[in-house]
Short mmCIF file of C-alpha atoms and ligand atoms in Angstrom, two decimals:
data_model
loop_
_atom_site.label_atom_id
_atom_site.label_comp_id
_atom_site.label_asym_id
_atom_site.label_seq_id
_atom_site.Cartn_x
_atom_site.Cartn_y
_atom_site.Cartn_z
CA MET N 1098 22.35 -20.22 -32.48
CA LYS N 1099 20.24 -22.16 -29.99
CA VAL N 1100 19.13 -20.03 -27.03
CA LEU N 1101 17.69 -21.34 -23.76
CA VAL N 1102 15.25 -19.02 -22.02
CA ALA N 1103 14.27 -19.48 -18.36
CA GLY N 1104 10.88 -17.93 -17.56
CA ALA N 1105 7.85 -17.36 -19.81
CA GLY N 1106 6.67 -14.06 -18.34
CA LEU N 1107 6.57 -11.00 -20.60
CA ALA N 1108 10.36 -10.61 -20.38
CA GLY N 1109 11.27 -14.17 -21.34
CA LEU N 1110 8.59 -14.41 -24.01
CA ASN N 1111 9.60 -11.18 -25.68
CA ALA N 1112 13.26 -12.21 -25.61
CA ALA N 1113 12.36 -15.56 -27.20
CA TRP N 1114 10.26 -13.91 -29.87
CA GLU N 1115 12.90 -11.32 -30.78
CA LEU N 1116 15.53 -14.07 -30.98
CA GLN N 1117 13.31 -16.20 -33.17
CA LYS N 1118 12.62 -13.25 -35.50
CA ALA N 1119 16.40 -12.81 -35.80
CA GLY N 1120 16.65 -16.43 -37.02
CA HIS N 1121 17.68 -18.23 -33.83
CA ARG N 1122 16.24 -21.37 -32.27
CA VAL N 1123 14.75 -20.95 -28.81
CA GLU N 1124 13.66 -23.29 -26.07
CA VAL N 1125 11.74 -21.72 -23.17
CA PHE N 1126 11.46 -23.29 -19.70
CA GLU N 1127 8.61 -22.28 -17.46
CA SER N 1128 7.95 -23.50 -13.93
CA ASN N 1129 4.21 -22.79 -14.13
CA THR N 1130 1.52 -24.33 -16.36
CA ARG N 1131 0.76 -21.07 -18.19
CA VAL N 1132 2.61 -18.18 -19.81
CA GLY N 1133 2.48 -14.57 -18.57
CA GLY N 1134 3.80 -14.88 -15.01
CA ARG N 1135 2.75 -11.77 -13.10
CA CYS N 1136 0.72 -10.65 -16.12
CA TRP N 1137 -2.28 -12.90 -15.53
CA SER N 1138 -5.90 -12.12 -16.40
CA GLU N 1139 -9.07 -14.04 -15.68
CA ARG N 1140 -12.82 -13.38 -15.71
CA LEU N 1141 -15.28 -13.08 -12.83
CA PRO N 1142 -18.52 -15.10 -13.16
CA ASN N 1143 -20.23 -11.98 -14.60
CA GLY N 1144 -17.73 -11.98 -17.47
CA GLU N 1145 -15.65 -9.00 -16.30
CA VAL N 1146 -11.94 -9.35 -16.96
CA PHE N 1147 -9.70 -8.80 -13.93
CA GLU N 1148 -5.96 -8.73 -13.42
CA HIS N 1149 -4.26 -10.80 -10.74
CA GLY N 1150 -1.04 -8.83 -11.33
CA GLY N 1151 0.04 -5.97 -13.62
CA GLU N 1152 -2.89 -3.79 -14.61
CA PHE N 1153 -2.21 -0.10 -15.37
CA ILE N 1154 -0.62 0.67 -18.72
CA ASP N 1155 0.85 4.16 -18.70
CA VAL N 1156 0.65 6.44 -21.72
CA ASN N 1157 4.45 6.32 -21.87
CA ASP N 1158 4.51 2.51 -21.98
CA HIS N 1159 5.30 2.54 -25.67
CA THR N 1160 6.55 -1.02 -26.07
CA ILE N 1161 3.41 -2.70 -24.76
CA ARG N 1162 1.26 -0.22 -26.66
CA ARG N 1163 3.17 -0.90 -29.88
CA LEU N 1164 2.75 -4.67 -29.38
CA CYS N 1165 -0.97 -4.24 -28.72
CA ALA N 1166 -1.25 -2.26 -31.95
CA GLU N 1167 0.62 -4.99 -33.82
CA PHE N 1168 -1.58 -7.72 -32.29
CA GLY N 1169 -4.84 -5.81 -32.82
CA LEU N 1170 -5.54 -5.70 -29.07
CA PRO N 1171 -7.44 -2.56 -28.05
CA ILE N 1172 -6.31 -0.72 -24.92
CA VAL N 1173 -9.23 0.87 -23.11
CA GLY N 1174 -9.07 3.80 -20.68
CA LEU N 1175 -9.51 3.10 -16.99
CA GLY N 1176 -11.24 6.39 -16.27
CA ILE N 1177 -9.55 6.89 -12.88
CA SER N 1178 -6.50 8.68 -11.56
CA PHE N 1179 -3.70 6.46 -10.34
CA ASP N 1180 -1.52 9.06 -8.66
CA ARG N 1181 -4.39 11.14 -7.37
CA ARG N 1182 -6.69 8.80 -5.50
CA ARG N 1183 -9.87 10.04 -3.96
CA GLN N 1184 -10.32 10.15 -0.23
CA VAL N 1185 -13.56 8.78 1.27
CA ASP N 1186 -14.95 12.30 1.55
CA GLY N 1187 -14.63 12.56 -2.25
CA SER N 1188 -11.72 15.00 -2.18
CA ILE N 1189 -8.93 14.60 -4.68
CA MET N 1190 -5.58 16.39 -4.77
CA SER N 1191 -5.00 18.84 -7.60
CA LYS N 1192 -2.31 18.20 -10.15
CA GLU N 1193 -0.36 21.13 -8.68
CA GLU N 1194 -0.42 19.46 -5.26
CA LEU N 1195 0.77 16.22 -6.78
CA ALA N 1196 3.61 18.01 -8.56
CA ALA N 1197 4.53 19.73 -5.27
CA HIS N 1198 4.64 16.37 -3.42
CA ILE N 1199 6.86 14.86 -6.08
CA SER N 1200 9.25 17.79 -6.14
CA ALA N 1201 9.40 17.89 -2.31
CA LEU N 1202 10.39 14.21 -2.35
CA SER N 1203 12.96 14.81 -5.00
CA ALA N 1204 14.49 17.84 -3.24
CA ALA N 1205 14.62 15.96 0.09
CA ALA N 1206 16.34 12.99 -1.58
CA GLU N 1207 18.98 15.21 -3.18
CA ARG N 1208 19.59 17.06 0.12
CA LEU N 1209 20.12 13.81 2.00
CA CYS N 1210 22.25 12.44 -0.81
CA ALA N 1211 24.50 15.52 -0.70
CA SER N 1212 25.02 15.21 3.05
CA ARG N 1213 25.09 11.42 3.50
CA GLY N 1214 25.69 9.74 0.16
CA TYR N 1215 23.39 7.20 -1.47
CA ARG N 1216 22.58 4.97 1.50
CA VAL N 1217 19.30 6.60 2.50
CA SER N 1218 16.02 4.76 2.98
CA LEU N 1219 12.68 5.71 1.48
CA ARG N 1220 11.31 6.32 4.98
CA GLU N 1221 14.10 8.82 5.71
CA VAL N 1222 13.45 10.67 2.46
CA ALA N 1223 9.69 10.76 3.11
CA ARG N 1224 10.20 12.10 6.65
CA GLU N 1225 12.61 14.75 5.38
CA ALA N 1226 10.17 15.74 2.62
CA TYR N 1227 6.85 15.72 4.47
CA GLY N 1228 7.70 16.11 8.16
CA PRO N 1229 6.80 13.92 11.16
CA ASP N 1230 3.24 13.20 9.93
CA TYR N 1231 4.46 11.82 6.63
CA GLU N 1232 2.70 8.46 7.12
CA SER N 1233 -0.76 10.00 7.15
CA LEU N 1234 -0.19 11.96 3.94
CA PRO N 1235 -2.19 10.30 1.13
CA TYR N 1236 0.62 10.77 -1.39
CA CYS N 1237 3.07 9.07 0.97
CA GLN N 1238 0.68 6.18 1.59
CA LYS N 1239 0.36 5.76 -2.15
CA LEU N 1240 4.14 5.90 -2.54
CA PHE N 1241 4.80 3.22 0.09
CA ALA N 1242 2.04 0.96 -1.27
CA THR N 1243 3.27 1.32 -4.85
CA THR N 1244 6.82 0.37 -3.98
CA THR N 1245 5.43 -2.77 -2.21
CA CYS N 1246 8.55 -2.94 -0.02
CA ASP N 1247 9.47 -2.09 3.55
CA PRO N 1248 10.31 1.66 3.33
CA ASP N 1249 13.31 1.03 5.62
CA GLN N 1250 14.79 -1.47 3.18
CA VAL N 1251 14.49 0.39 -0.13
CA ASN N 1252 16.63 3.22 -1.39
CA GLY N 1253 14.85 6.56 -1.15
CA ILE N 1254 17.14 8.35 -3.58
CA ALA N 1255 16.64 5.77 -6.33
CA ILE N 1256 12.89 5.88 -5.81
CA ALA N 1257 12.64 9.67 -5.71
CA ARG N 1258 14.65 9.83 -8.95
CA MET N 1259 12.40 7.19 -10.52
CA PHE N 1260 9.29 9.31 -9.86
CA GLN N 1261 10.97 12.65 -10.54
CA GLY N 1262 9.59 13.18 -14.04
CA HIS N 1263 6.04 12.26 -13.07
CA GLY N 1264 5.07 15.70 -11.75
CA ASN N 1265 5.82 17.86 -14.75
CA GLY N 1266 4.84 15.33 -17.36
CA TYR N 1267 1.59 14.82 -15.51
CA ILE N 1268 -0.41 12.18 -17.33
CA GLU N 1269 -3.19 10.08 -15.87
CA HIS N 1270 -4.87 8.41 -18.83
CA ARG N 1271 -3.77 4.89 -18.14
CA GLY N 1272 -5.38 1.90 -19.76
CA ARG N 1273 -5.67 -1.88 -19.84
CA VAL N 1274 -5.89 -4.42 -22.62
CA MET N 1275 -9.60 -4.96 -23.17
CA ALA N 1276 -9.23 -8.74 -23.45
CA GLY N 1277 -6.99 -8.81 -20.35
CA ASN N 1278 -3.34 -7.80 -20.25
CA ASP N 1279 -2.18 -11.38 -20.55
CA ALA N 1280 -3.55 -11.45 -24.11
CA VAL N 1281 -0.14 -9.92 -24.96
CA ALA N 1282 1.69 -12.92 -23.44
CA ARG N 1283 -0.67 -15.41 -25.04
CA GLU N 1284 -0.24 -13.83 -28.46
CA ILE N 1285 3.56 -13.88 -28.24
CA HIS N 1286 3.30 -17.52 -27.16
CA ARG N 1287 1.09 -18.29 -30.17
CA ARG N 1288 3.60 -16.63 -32.48
CA ILE N 1289 6.69 -18.36 -31.12
CA GLY N 1290 4.95 -21.73 -31.39
CA ASP N 1291 5.44 -24.87 -29.39
CA VAL N 1292 8.77 -23.97 -27.81
CA VAL N 1293 7.67 -23.47 -24.19
CA ARG N 1294 8.13 -26.40 -21.81
CA PHE N 1295 5.77 -25.98 -18.89
CA ASP N 1296 6.21 -27.43 -15.40
CA THR N 1297 9.96 -27.15 -15.87
CA PRO N 1298 11.57 -25.03 -13.15
CA ILE N 1299 15.23 -24.33 -13.82
CA VAL N 1300 17.28 -24.76 -10.67
CA GLU N 1301 20.83 -24.43 -11.96
CA VAL N 1302 22.60 -22.59 -14.79
CA ARG N 1303 26.24 -23.06 -15.77
CA GLN N 1304 28.35 -21.88 -18.67
CA ALA N 1305 31.65 -23.14 -20.01
CA GLU N 1306 33.43 -23.05 -23.37
CA GLY N 1307 30.69 -21.10 -25.13
CA GLN N 1308 27.91 -23.41 -24.00
CA VAL N 1309 25.20 -22.82 -21.45
CA THR N 1310 23.58 -25.65 -19.53
CA MET N 1311 20.35 -25.42 -17.58
CA ARG N 1312 19.20 -28.11 -15.18
CA SER N 1313 15.57 -28.54 -14.21
CA ALA N 1314 14.22 -29.57 -10.80
CA SER N 1315 13.58 -33.07 -12.14
CA GLY N 1316 17.26 -33.39 -13.13
CA GLU N 1317 16.95 -32.98 -16.91
CA THR N 1318 19.68 -30.92 -18.53
CA PHE N 1319 19.42 -28.67 -21.56
CA THR N 1320 22.30 -27.21 -23.53
CA GLY N 1321 22.42 -24.17 -25.78
CA ASP N 1322 24.83 -21.68 -27.32
CA ALA N 1323 23.41 -18.86 -25.21
CA ALA N 1324 20.72 -18.15 -22.61
CA VAL N 1325 18.34 -15.55 -21.28
CA ILE N 1326 17.50 -15.74 -17.58
CA ALA N 1327 14.12 -14.09 -17.05
CA VAL N 1328 12.90 -15.57 -13.76
CA PRO N 1329 11.74 -13.35 -10.86
CA LEU N 1330 14.33 -11.81 -8.54
CA PRO N 1331 14.15 -14.33 -5.63
CA LYS N 1332 14.70 -17.17 -8.12
CA LEU N 1333 17.53 -15.31 -9.83
CA LYS N 1334 19.28 -14.75 -6.49
CA ARG N 1335 19.47 -18.54 -6.16
CA LEU N 1336 20.47 -19.23 -9.79
CA ILE N 1337 23.51 -16.94 -9.68
CA ALA N 1338 25.20 -19.23 -7.15
CA THR N 1339 26.81 -21.20 -10.00
CA LEU N 1340 27.62 -18.24 -12.25
CA GLU N 1341 30.60 -15.94 -12.42
CA LEU N 1342 29.30 -12.38 -12.61
CA PRO N 1343 30.90 -8.93 -12.63
CA ALA N 1344 31.03 -7.71 -9.02
CA LEU N 1345 28.72 -4.75 -9.67
CA MET N 1346 26.09 -6.96 -11.29
CA ARG N 1347 26.18 -9.41 -8.39
CA LYS N 1348 25.83 -6.52 -5.95
CA ALA N 1349 22.85 -5.12 -7.90
CA ILE N 1350 21.08 -8.50 -7.87
CA GLU N 1351 21.82 -9.34 -4.26
CA GLY N 1352 20.95 -5.84 -3.01
CA ARG N 1353 17.63 -5.52 -4.81
CA VAL N 1354 14.50 -6.06 -2.72
CA MET N 1355 11.42 -8.04 -3.69
CA GLY N 1356 8.19 -6.48 -2.50
CA ALA N 1357 4.86 -8.06 -1.64
CA ALA N 1358 1.34 -7.17 -2.71
CA ALA N 1359 -2.13 -8.65 -2.84
CA LYS N 1360 -5.27 -7.99 -4.81
CA LEU N 1361 -8.88 -8.73 -4.06
CA ASN N 1362 -11.01 -8.76 -7.20
CA THR N 1363 -14.71 -8.62 -6.44
CA MET N 1364 -17.89 -8.76 -8.48
CA VAL N 1365 -19.99 -5.61 -8.01
CA SER N 1366 -23.21 -4.12 -9.31
CA GLY N 1367 -24.67 -0.64 -9.49
CA LYS N 1368 -24.28 2.20 -11.96
CA ALA N 1369 -21.55 4.02 -10.06
CA THR N 1370 -18.92 6.14 -11.77
CA PRO N 1371 -15.42 4.67 -12.05
CA ARG N 1372 -13.41 5.58 -8.95
CA GLY N 1373 -10.12 4.87 -7.22
CA VAL N 1374 -10.57 5.52 -3.49
CA GLN N 1375 -8.10 5.30 -0.63
CA ALA N 1376 -9.36 3.19 2.30
CA PRO N 1377 -10.10 5.38 5.36
CA ASN N 1378 -7.03 5.74 7.60
CA ALA N 1379 -5.33 2.83 5.91
CA PRO N 1380 -2.63 2.64 3.24
CA TRP N 1381 -4.56 0.49 0.72
CA TRP N 1382 -7.08 1.43 -1.95
CA SER N 1383 -9.66 0.06 -4.33
CA TRP N 1384 -10.75 0.99 -7.81
CA SER N 1385 -13.60 0.41 -10.16
CA THR N 1386 -12.73 1.21 -13.76
CA ALA N 1387 -14.74 2.49 -16.70
CA ASP N 1388 -16.93 0.27 -18.86
CA ASN N 1389 -16.87 0.70 -22.62
CA SER N 1390 -19.15 3.73 -22.44
CA GLY N 1391 -16.48 5.37 -20.27
CA GLU N 1392 -19.23 6.61 -17.93
CA HIS N 1393 -20.04 3.78 -15.53
CA ALA N 1394 -17.96 1.41 -13.48
CA ARG N 1395 -17.53 -2.12 -14.80
CA GLY N 1396 -18.96 -4.97 -12.72
CA SER N 1397 -15.70 -5.48 -10.87
CA LEU N 1398 -13.84 -3.80 -8.05
CA THR N 1399 -10.15 -4.31 -7.29
CA SER N 1400 -8.67 -3.75 -3.86
CA TYR N 1401 -4.89 -3.50 -3.72
CA ALA N 1402 -2.55 -3.73 -0.75
CA GLY N 1403 1.16 -3.13 -1.19
CA GLY N 1404 3.73 -4.16 1.42
CA ARG N 1405 3.81 -6.94 4.01
CA ALA N 1406 2.68 -4.76 6.94
CA THR N 1407 -0.50 -3.66 5.16
CA MET N 1408 -1.17 -7.21 4.01
CA ALA N 1409 -0.82 -8.48 7.58
CA SER N 1410 -3.29 -5.83 8.81
CA LEU N 1411 -5.84 -7.27 6.36
CA LYS N 1412 -5.51 -10.78 7.85
CA LEU N 1413 -4.87 -12.34 4.47
CA GLU N 1414 -3.56 -15.54 6.03
CA ASP N 1415 -7.21 -16.26 7.01
CA GLY N 1416 -8.53 -15.67 3.48
CA PRO N 1417 -10.40 -12.78 1.88
CA ASP N 1418 -13.26 -12.30 4.38
CA TYR N 1419 -11.83 -9.51 6.53
CA TRP N 1420 -10.58 -7.52 3.52
CA LEU N 1421 -13.88 -8.00 1.74
CA GLU N 1422 -15.73 -6.70 4.79
CA GLN N 1423 -13.42 -3.65 4.98
CA THR N 1424 -13.88 -2.99 1.27
CA ARG N 1425 -17.65 -3.26 1.47
CA ALA N 1426 -17.75 -0.94 4.49
CA TYR N 1427 -16.29 2.02 2.63
CA ARG N 1428 -17.17 1.39 -1.03
CA THR N 1429 -20.79 2.26 -0.45
CA ASP N 1430 -20.98 3.64 -4.00
CA LEU N 1431 -21.13 0.02 -5.22
CA GLU N 1432 -22.94 -3.16 -4.26
CA VAL N 1433 -20.02 -5.43 -3.41
CA SER N 1434 -20.92 -9.11 -3.67
CA ASP N 1435 -19.31 -12.07 -1.87
CA ILE N 1436 -17.90 -13.36 -5.12
CA CYS N 1437 -14.23 -12.51 -5.08
CA VAL N 1438 -10.76 -13.76 -5.94
CA LEU N 1439 -7.84 -13.12 -3.59
CA THR N 1440 -4.34 -13.15 -5.08
CA ASN N 1441 -1.50 -13.05 -2.58
CA TRP N 1442 1.76 -12.60 -4.49
CA ALA N 1443 3.87 -13.03 -1.36
CA THR N 1444 2.90 -16.69 -1.24
CA ASP N 1445 2.93 -17.32 -4.98
CA PRO N 1446 5.52 -20.08 -5.50
CA HIS N 1447 6.51 -18.91 -9.00
CA ALA N 1448 7.15 -15.24 -8.19
CA GLU N 1449 7.74 -15.20 -4.40
CA GLY N 1450 6.67 -11.57 -4.32
CA ALA N 1451 5.07 -8.76 -6.32
CA TYR N 1452 7.84 -6.72 -7.94
CA SER N 1453 11.20 -5.35 -6.94
CA MET N 1454 12.86 -2.10 -5.97
CA PRO N 1455 16.46 -0.91 -5.48
CA GLY N 1456 17.71 -1.83 -2.02
CA LEU N 1457 19.52 0.38 0.50
CA ASP N 1458 22.94 -0.30 -1.07
CA TRP N 1459 21.84 0.95 -4.49
CA GLU N 1460 24.20 3.29 -6.35
CA PRO N 1461 23.46 4.89 -9.74
CA GLU N 1462 25.96 2.77 -11.67
CA GLN N 1463 23.88 -0.31 -10.82
CA ASP N 1464 21.16 0.96 -13.16
CA ARG N 1465 23.11 -0.03 -16.26
CA VAL N 1466 24.58 -3.37 -15.19
CA PHE N 1467 22.16 -5.41 -17.31
CA ASP N 1468 23.11 -3.57 -20.49
CA GLN N 1469 25.85 -6.18 -20.88
CA LYS N 1470 25.80 -9.93 -21.29
CA VAL N 1471 27.93 -12.22 -19.16
CA GLY N 1472 29.66 -14.67 -21.45
CA SER N 1473 26.69 -16.05 -23.39
CA ILE N 1474 24.02 -15.14 -20.85
CA ALA N 1475 21.79 -12.07 -20.82
CA PHE N 1476 19.38 -11.17 -18.03
CA ALA N 1477 15.79 -9.98 -18.38
CA GLY N 1478 12.84 -9.32 -16.10
CA GLU N 1479 11.32 -6.32 -14.33
CA HIS N 1480 14.14 -6.43 -11.75
CA THR N 1481 16.70 -5.74 -14.50
CA HIS N 1482 14.92 -2.70 -15.96
CA TYR N 1483 11.70 -1.14 -14.64
CA ALA N 1484 9.11 -2.86 -12.44
CA SER N 1485 6.26 -2.80 -14.92
CA LEU N 1486 4.68 -4.78 -17.73
CA ASN N 1487 6.36 -2.48 -20.22
CA GLY N 1488 9.69 -2.70 -18.38
CA ALA N 1489 9.58 -6.50 -18.51
CA LEU N 1490 8.92 -6.49 -22.27
CA GLU N 1491 11.72 -3.99 -22.89
CA SER N 1492 14.15 -6.02 -20.80
CA GLY N 1493 13.42 -9.07 -22.95
CA ALA N 1494 14.06 -7.15 -26.15
CA ARG N 1495 17.30 -5.81 -24.66
CA ALA N 1496 18.48 -9.32 -23.70
CA ALA N 1497 17.79 -10.60 -27.23
CA LYS N 1498 19.72 -7.69 -28.70
CA LEU N 1499 22.70 -8.27 -26.42
CA LEU N 1500 22.92 -11.91 -27.49
CA THR N 1501 22.65 -11.16 -31.21
CA LEU N 1502 24.99 -8.17 -31.44
CA ILE N 1503 28.18 -9.19 -33.21
C1 FAD W 264 -0.02 -7.08 -7.71
C2 FAD W 264 0.79 -6.52 -8.85
C3 FAD W 264 0.40 -5.33 -9.43
C4 FAD W 264 1.13 -4.81 -10.49
N1 FAD W 264 0.67 -3.67 -11.09
C5 FAD W 264 1.28 -3.23 -12.22
C6 FAD W 264 0.69 -2.20 -12.98
O1 FAD W 264 -0.37 -1.68 -12.63
N2 FAD W 264 1.32 -1.81 -14.14
C7 FAD W 264 2.46 -2.41 -14.57
O2 FAD W 264 2.98 -2.03 -15.62
N3 FAD W 264 3.04 -3.41 -13.86
C8 FAD W 264 2.46 -3.84 -12.71
N4 FAD W 264 2.97 -4.91 -12.03
C9 FAD W 264 4.31 -5.42 -12.43
C10 FAD W 264 4.29 -6.35 -13.64
O3 FAD W 264 3.21 -7.25 -13.54
C11 FAD W 264 5.62 -7.10 -13.66
O4 FAD W 264 6.68 -6.15 -13.65
C12 FAD W 264 5.82 -7.98 -14.90
O5 FAD W 264 4.67 -8.73 -15.20
C13 FAD W 264 7.02 -8.89 -14.63
O6 FAD W 264 7.32 -9.65 -15.79
P1 FAD W 264 8.60 -10.59 -15.79
O7 FAD W 264 8.61 -11.28 -17.08
O8 FAD W 264 9.78 -9.82 -15.37
O9 FAD W 264 8.36 -11.63 -14.60
P2 FAD W 264 7.21 -12.77 -14.46
O10 FAD W 264 5.96 -12.29 -15.07
O11 FAD W 264 7.19 -13.13 -13.05
O12 FAD W 264 7.81 -13.93 -15.34
C14 FAD W 264 8.78 -14.81 -14.86
C15 FAD W 264 8.36 -16.23 -15.22
O13 FAD W 264 9.36 -17.13 -14.74
C16 FAD W 264 8.70 -18.27 -14.22
N5 FAD W 264 9.63 -18.93 -13.31
C17 FAD W 264 9.85 -18.71 -12.00
N6 FAD W 264 10.84 -19.48 -11.55
C18 FAD W 264 11.28 -20.21 -12.59
C19 FAD W 264 12.30 -21.17 -12.75
N7 FAD W 264 13.08 -21.51 -11.74
N8 FAD W 264 12.46 -21.75 -13.96
C20 FAD W 264 11.66 -21.40 -15.00
N9 FAD W 264 10.66 -20.50 -14.89
C21 FAD W 264 10.50 -19.89 -13.72
C22 FAD W 264 7.45 -17.73 -13.57
O14 FAD W 264 6.47 -18.71 -13.40
C23 FAD W 264 7.04 -16.65 -14.57
O15 FAD W 264 6.18 -17.14 -15.55
C24 FAD W 264 2.27 -5.47 -10.98
C25 FAD W 264 2.65 -6.69 -10.40
C26 FAD W 264 1.92 -7.20 -9.35
C27 FAD W 264 2.33 -8.53 -8.76
#
């Protein structure tokens, strides 16, 4: 079987690799000039690796961890808490407090669901859980920033259920691939060989009589026996115009919301300890992670802003200067240099956003819609599974399996 794959992020690459291992021919089309998509690592002038996109690898992210083991890529500990960020005064919530915040969110979501059904926003759930001052609660700020979406537009019940298990199974020892997370993408690319066509955005997909045709922006057409569509959500929303889909799947795609986020990666010096600290009275944070001794911060600091409102408050349209100044003003534990890299995912032409969340019209049955193929097409990508590096990889493996099951 010849399989066309649109998108060479972790989802598309893993699908292509699994298909190739099962004996199929693959051709991968990528709009960018590199593989990895939102998994993209580079180095600062001092040699420190930084991540433009996906960074934290959870202890439960078994698929990416298994691949790293197979590829001989060490995962190193970050040495900071993700869920429990420090405040500027150095305080940090206890794990009991964190568990209490998560269970309050969950109980509020289920109460609202019982009285109103599923159409409840994240803001409504947060207000119900934490009262009128919910927006100043550090856990709530973290929650809104992590979802990257307008809290009025995303479904609070879906999100509360997504985070439900995090309190009891409290685990903070997240890591990163020492060589940069995109080493995983580059290694899959090396293994699948010269099958990725770069600079080839797919703008139309059709299927008829057991054949799938993809057309690129330059008008070239490609034909295969099957296809995996693994492009980011905003691109997928456009590609489904020419496809017949089950109604529930179409609803899940159209109703899902793409969030926005930005990162400012800065070169720093000083022997500070690794720390993730919430900005004062603002819903963004920054972190310095552990060097190989595990004791000191590496020579890099990452600031992260999730959601369009927070990004606007940081004046990103004028460049990194204002954000850099704000970062320097409160990260007095480090010497923050002027050397920095700003990545604004909202304006990235290949992703058109950061990652996606269930929209207001989400209902539980939408969670399983991508466990089926449509004719000879399977869908992959964070938006079809879980908005993480690991979720993207798993969605690719699932798509390959769907196409090869007899
Ligand atoms: C700022 C930020 C922080 C994050 N933090 C974390 C984190 O800490 N931990 C974590 O696990 N995850 C994190 N994520 C999420 C994670 O990075 C993504 O879920 C994952 O990388 C998505 O992979 P994907 O293959 O679904 O999509 P992508 O990586 O976007 O791959 C899709 C590919 O399709 C290409 N493409 C686009 N349009 C077309 C087209 N028309 N034709 C052909 N190709 C096309 C793109 O160029 C891209 O290469 C973060 C993401 C961002 C942006």
